[in-house]
C-alpha positions as CSV (number, residue, x, y, z in Angstrom):
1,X,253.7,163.5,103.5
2,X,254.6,161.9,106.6
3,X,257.3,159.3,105.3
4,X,259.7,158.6,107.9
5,X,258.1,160.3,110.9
6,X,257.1,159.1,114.7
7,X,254.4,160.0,116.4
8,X,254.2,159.8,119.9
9,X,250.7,160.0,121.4
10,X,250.3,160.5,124.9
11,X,247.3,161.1,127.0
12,X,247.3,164.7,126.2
13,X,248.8,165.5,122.7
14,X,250.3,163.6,119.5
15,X,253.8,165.2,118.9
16,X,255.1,164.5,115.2
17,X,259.0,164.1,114.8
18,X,260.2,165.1,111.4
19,X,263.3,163.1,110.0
20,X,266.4,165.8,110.0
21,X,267.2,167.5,107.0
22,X,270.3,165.2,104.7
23,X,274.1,166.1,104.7
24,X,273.3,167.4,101.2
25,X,271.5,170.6,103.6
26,X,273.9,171.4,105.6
27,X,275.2,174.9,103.9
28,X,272.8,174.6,101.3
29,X,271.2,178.0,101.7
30,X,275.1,179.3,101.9
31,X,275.1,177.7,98.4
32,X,271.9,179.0,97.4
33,X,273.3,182.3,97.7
34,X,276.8,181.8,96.2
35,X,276.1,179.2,93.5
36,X,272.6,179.7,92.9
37,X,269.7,177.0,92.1
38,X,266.9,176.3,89.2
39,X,263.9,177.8,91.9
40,X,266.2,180.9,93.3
41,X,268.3,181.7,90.0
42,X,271.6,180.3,88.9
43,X,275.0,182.5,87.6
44,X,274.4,181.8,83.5
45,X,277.9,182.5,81.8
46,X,276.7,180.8,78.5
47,X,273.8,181.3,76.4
48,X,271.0,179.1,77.1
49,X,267.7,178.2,76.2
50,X,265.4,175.9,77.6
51,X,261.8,174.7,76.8
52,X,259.8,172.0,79.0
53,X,256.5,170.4,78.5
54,X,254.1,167.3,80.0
55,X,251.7,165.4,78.8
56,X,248.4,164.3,80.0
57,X,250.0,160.7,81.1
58,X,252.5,162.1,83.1
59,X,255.4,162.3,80.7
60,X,257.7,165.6,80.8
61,X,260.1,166.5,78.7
62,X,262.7,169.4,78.9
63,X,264.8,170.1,76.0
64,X,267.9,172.9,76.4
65,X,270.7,174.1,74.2
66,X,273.8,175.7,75.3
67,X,275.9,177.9,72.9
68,X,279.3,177.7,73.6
69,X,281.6,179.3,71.0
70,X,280.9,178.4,67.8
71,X,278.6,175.7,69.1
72,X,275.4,174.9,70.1
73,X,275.1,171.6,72.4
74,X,271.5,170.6,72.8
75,X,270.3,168.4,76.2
76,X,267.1,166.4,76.0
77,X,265.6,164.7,79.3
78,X,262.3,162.4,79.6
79,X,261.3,161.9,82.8
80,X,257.7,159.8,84.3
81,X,256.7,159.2,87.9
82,X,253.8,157.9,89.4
83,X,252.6,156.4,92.7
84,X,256.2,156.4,93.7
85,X,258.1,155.4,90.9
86,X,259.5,157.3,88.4
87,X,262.5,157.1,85.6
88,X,264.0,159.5,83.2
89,X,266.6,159.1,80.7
90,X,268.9,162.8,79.7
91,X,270.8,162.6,76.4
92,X,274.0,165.4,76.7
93,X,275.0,166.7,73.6
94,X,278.5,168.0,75.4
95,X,279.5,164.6,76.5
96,X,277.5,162.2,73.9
97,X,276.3,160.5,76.8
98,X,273.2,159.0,78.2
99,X,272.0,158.7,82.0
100,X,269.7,156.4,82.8
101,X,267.9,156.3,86.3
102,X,265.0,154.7,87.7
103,X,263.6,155.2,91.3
104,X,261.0,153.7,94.1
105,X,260.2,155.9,97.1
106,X,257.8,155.0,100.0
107,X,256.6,152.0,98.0
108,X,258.5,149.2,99.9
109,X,258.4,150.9,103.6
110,X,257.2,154.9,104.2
111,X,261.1,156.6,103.7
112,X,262.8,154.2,101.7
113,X,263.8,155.4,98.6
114,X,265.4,153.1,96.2
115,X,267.2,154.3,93.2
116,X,269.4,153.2,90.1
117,X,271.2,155.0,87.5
118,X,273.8,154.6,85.2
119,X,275.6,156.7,82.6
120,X,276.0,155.2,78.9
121,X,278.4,153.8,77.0
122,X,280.5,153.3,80.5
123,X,278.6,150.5,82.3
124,X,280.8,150.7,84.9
125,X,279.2,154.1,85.7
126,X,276.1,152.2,87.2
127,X,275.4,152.5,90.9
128,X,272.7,151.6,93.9
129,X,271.2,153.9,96.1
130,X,269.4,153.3,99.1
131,X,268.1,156.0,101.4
132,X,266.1,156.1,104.5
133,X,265.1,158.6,107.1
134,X,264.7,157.9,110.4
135,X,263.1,160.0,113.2
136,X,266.5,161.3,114.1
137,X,268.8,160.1,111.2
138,X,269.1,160.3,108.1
139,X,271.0,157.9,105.4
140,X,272.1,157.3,102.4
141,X,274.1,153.9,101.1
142,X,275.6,154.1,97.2
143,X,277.6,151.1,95.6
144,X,278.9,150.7,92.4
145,X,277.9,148.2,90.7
146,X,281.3,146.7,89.6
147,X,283.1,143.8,90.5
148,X,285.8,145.9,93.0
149,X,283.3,148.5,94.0
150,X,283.4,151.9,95.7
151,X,281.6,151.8,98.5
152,X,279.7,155.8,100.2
153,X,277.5,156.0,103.2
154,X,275.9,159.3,104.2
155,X,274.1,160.3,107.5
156,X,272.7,162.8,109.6
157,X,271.3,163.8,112.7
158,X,270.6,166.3,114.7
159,X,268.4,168.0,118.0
160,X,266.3,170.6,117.3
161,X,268.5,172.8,115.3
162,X,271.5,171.8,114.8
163,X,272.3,168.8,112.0
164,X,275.3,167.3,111.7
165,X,276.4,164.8,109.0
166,X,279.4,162.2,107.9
167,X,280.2,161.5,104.4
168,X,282.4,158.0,103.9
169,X,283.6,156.3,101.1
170,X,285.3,153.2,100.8
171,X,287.4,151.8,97.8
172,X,287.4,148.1,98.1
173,X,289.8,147.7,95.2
174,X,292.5,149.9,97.2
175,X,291.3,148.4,100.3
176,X,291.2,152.0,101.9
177,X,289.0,155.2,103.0
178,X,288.6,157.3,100.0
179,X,286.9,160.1,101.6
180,X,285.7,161.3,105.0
181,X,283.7,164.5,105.3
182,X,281.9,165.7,108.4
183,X,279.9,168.7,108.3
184,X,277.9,170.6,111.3
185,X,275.1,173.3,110.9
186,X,273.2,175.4,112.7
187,X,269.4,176.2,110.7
188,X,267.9,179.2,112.6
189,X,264.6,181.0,111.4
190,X,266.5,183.6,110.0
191,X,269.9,182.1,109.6
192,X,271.8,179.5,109.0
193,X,275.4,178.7,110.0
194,X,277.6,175.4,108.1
195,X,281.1,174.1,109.2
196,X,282.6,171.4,106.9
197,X,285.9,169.7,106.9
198,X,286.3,168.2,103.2
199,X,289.3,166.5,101.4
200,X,290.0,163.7,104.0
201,X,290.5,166.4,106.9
202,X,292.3,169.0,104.9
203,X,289.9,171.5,104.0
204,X,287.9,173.9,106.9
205,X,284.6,175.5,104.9
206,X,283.0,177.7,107.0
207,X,279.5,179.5,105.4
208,X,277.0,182.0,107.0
209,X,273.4,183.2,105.6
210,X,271.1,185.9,107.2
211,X,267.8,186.9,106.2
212,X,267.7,190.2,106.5
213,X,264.2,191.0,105.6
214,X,261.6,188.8,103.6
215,X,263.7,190.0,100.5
216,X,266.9,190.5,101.4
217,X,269.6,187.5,101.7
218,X,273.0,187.8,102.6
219,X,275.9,185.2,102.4
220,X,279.4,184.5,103.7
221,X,282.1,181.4,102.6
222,X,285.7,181.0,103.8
223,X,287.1,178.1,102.3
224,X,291.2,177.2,103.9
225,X,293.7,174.4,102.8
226,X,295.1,173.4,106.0
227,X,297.9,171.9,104.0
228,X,298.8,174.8,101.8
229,X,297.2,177.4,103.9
230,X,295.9,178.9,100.9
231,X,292.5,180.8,101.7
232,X,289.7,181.9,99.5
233,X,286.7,184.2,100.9
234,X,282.9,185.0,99.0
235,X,280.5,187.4,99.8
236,X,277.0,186.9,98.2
237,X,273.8,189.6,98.4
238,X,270.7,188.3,96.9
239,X,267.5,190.7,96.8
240,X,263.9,190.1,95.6
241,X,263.0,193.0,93.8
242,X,259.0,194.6,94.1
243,X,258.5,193.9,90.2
244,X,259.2,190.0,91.1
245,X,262.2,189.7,89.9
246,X,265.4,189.2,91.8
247,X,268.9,190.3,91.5
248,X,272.7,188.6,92.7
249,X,276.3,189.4,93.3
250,X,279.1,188.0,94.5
251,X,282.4,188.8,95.1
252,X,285.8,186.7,96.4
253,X,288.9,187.7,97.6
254,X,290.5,187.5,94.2
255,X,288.6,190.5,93.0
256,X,285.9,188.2,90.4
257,X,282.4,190.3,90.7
258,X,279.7,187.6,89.4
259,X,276.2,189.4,88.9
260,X,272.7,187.7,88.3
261,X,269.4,189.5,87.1
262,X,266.3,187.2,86.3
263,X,263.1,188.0,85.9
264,X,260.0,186.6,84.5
265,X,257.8,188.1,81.3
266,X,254.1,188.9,80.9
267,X,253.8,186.3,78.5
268,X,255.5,183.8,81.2
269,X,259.0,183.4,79.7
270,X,261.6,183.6,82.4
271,X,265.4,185.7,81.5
272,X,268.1,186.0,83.2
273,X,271.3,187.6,82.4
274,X,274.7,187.2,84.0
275,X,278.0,188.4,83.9
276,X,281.5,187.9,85.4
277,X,284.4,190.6,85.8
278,X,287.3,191.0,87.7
279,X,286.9,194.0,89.7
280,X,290.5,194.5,90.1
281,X,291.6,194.2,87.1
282,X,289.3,195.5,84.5
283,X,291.7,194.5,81.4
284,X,290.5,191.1,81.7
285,X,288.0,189.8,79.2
286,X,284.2,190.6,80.7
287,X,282.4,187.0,80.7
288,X,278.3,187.3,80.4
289,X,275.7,185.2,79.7
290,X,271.8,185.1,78.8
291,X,269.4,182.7,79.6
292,X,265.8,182.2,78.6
293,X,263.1,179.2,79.9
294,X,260.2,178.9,77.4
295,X,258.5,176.6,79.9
């Protein structure tokens, strides 16, 4: 997939310049760590089950249900792509709501992406999306489709590896900035380094990943309210384990001890379990969770 590249040819060699990675990936392997994703494992404090399937014309279909307390709230999505375009529609049984969105990537020009969604009954929910990488920037452009809209523009850019993005939004009914985010990063081999300054200026995130080994990740966040000085730290250890499956901690300054263990079956069913505890205070209720993917 070359969407958005230049090639430069010269007599000798063709050199291929990749667009930079998004805002969204500065700090993202921090987060991968901390937070967790579908591919590496997630922190599960619910009970959770979730079964996906396709069909032979490209339709797929995930259907999940989430037990919490005495009840079980079921999420159904549909989703179909094909040479470029692709829509899917989620029904959440938590909110009684219904997200539409509908997108067109490298149809129109090789890394433009086009996109709409909106979240039923509030119409006023719907937005544009535009994105586009260039050689050495990426962007993204969101408006609400309302008659007094909010206005967001993302970008990045960056030289070899360092990225470093801005994060804008503009409220045209207030007639001011919303929001203004800028965020730096350093993506090494076996590292990665992410400075952000969120909340209009008035918060400093600072987050730090090594690779120890091919199977070993370690994390570091420090998250300070200039305004407040209130400061929050989180350590994160994430380990593949020989048998294939992988393991997680976490622990922040408060003393909450979060702890992931996922693995997957024989019989191709993945598990994971989780559970939450404050370390420093063991007459706290224990949290936990279990989670199984049928898919």
């Amino acid at each position: 997939d070359n969407k958005g590249t230049l090639r430069i040819s010269t007599s000798h060699s063709t050199f291929v310049m990749a667009p930079v990675p998004g805002y969204s990936d500065i700090g993202k392997a921090v987060n991968d760590v901390l937070k967790g994703s579908a591919k590496s494992g997630a922190f599960q404090l619910d009970n959770k089950v979730t079964y996906s399937g396709s069909t032979s014309t490209g339709l797929n279909a995930t259907l999940s249900a989430v037990a919490v307390g005495d009840k079980v709230l079921p999420t159904l999505k549909a989703a179909y792509a094909k040479a470029g375009y692709s829509a899917d529609c989620t029904f959440d049984g938590s909110s009684q709501k219904v997200a539409l969105s509908t997108a067109a990537a490298n149809v129109m020009l090789p890394g433009l992406r086009l996109s709409g969604n909106v979240t039923l009954p509030d119409t006023n929910s719907a937005k544009f999306q535009a994105e586009y990488a260039f050689p050495f920037l990426t962007t993204k452009a969101t408006v609400q489709l309302t008659s007094s809209p909010v206005l967001e523009l993302v970008a990045s850019t960056g030289l070899k590896d360092i990225v470093v993005g801005v994060e804008v939004a503009f409220d045209t009914a207030k007639n001011m900035v919303s929001k203004h985010n800028v965020a730096v990063g350093y993506h090494a081999p076996d590292f990665q380094m992410a400075i952000s300054i969120l909340d209009k200026l008035q918060t400093v995130k600072v987050g730090y990943t090594h690779n120890v080994n091919p199977t070993t990740r370690v994390a570091a966040e420090i998250n300070r309210k200039l305004a407040s000085g209130d400061t929050s730290v989180t350590l994160g250890y994430a380990k593949l384990l020989a048998s294939g499956a992988s393991a997680k901690f976490k622990i922040d300054n408060t003393g909450l001890l979060s702890a992931l263990y996922e693995t997957k079956l024989t019989s191709g069913e993945k598990v994971a379990s989780s559970f939450q505890l404050f370390a420093t205070d063991l007459s706290k209720p224990l949290k936990y969770g279990f989670a199984v993917d049928l898919s």
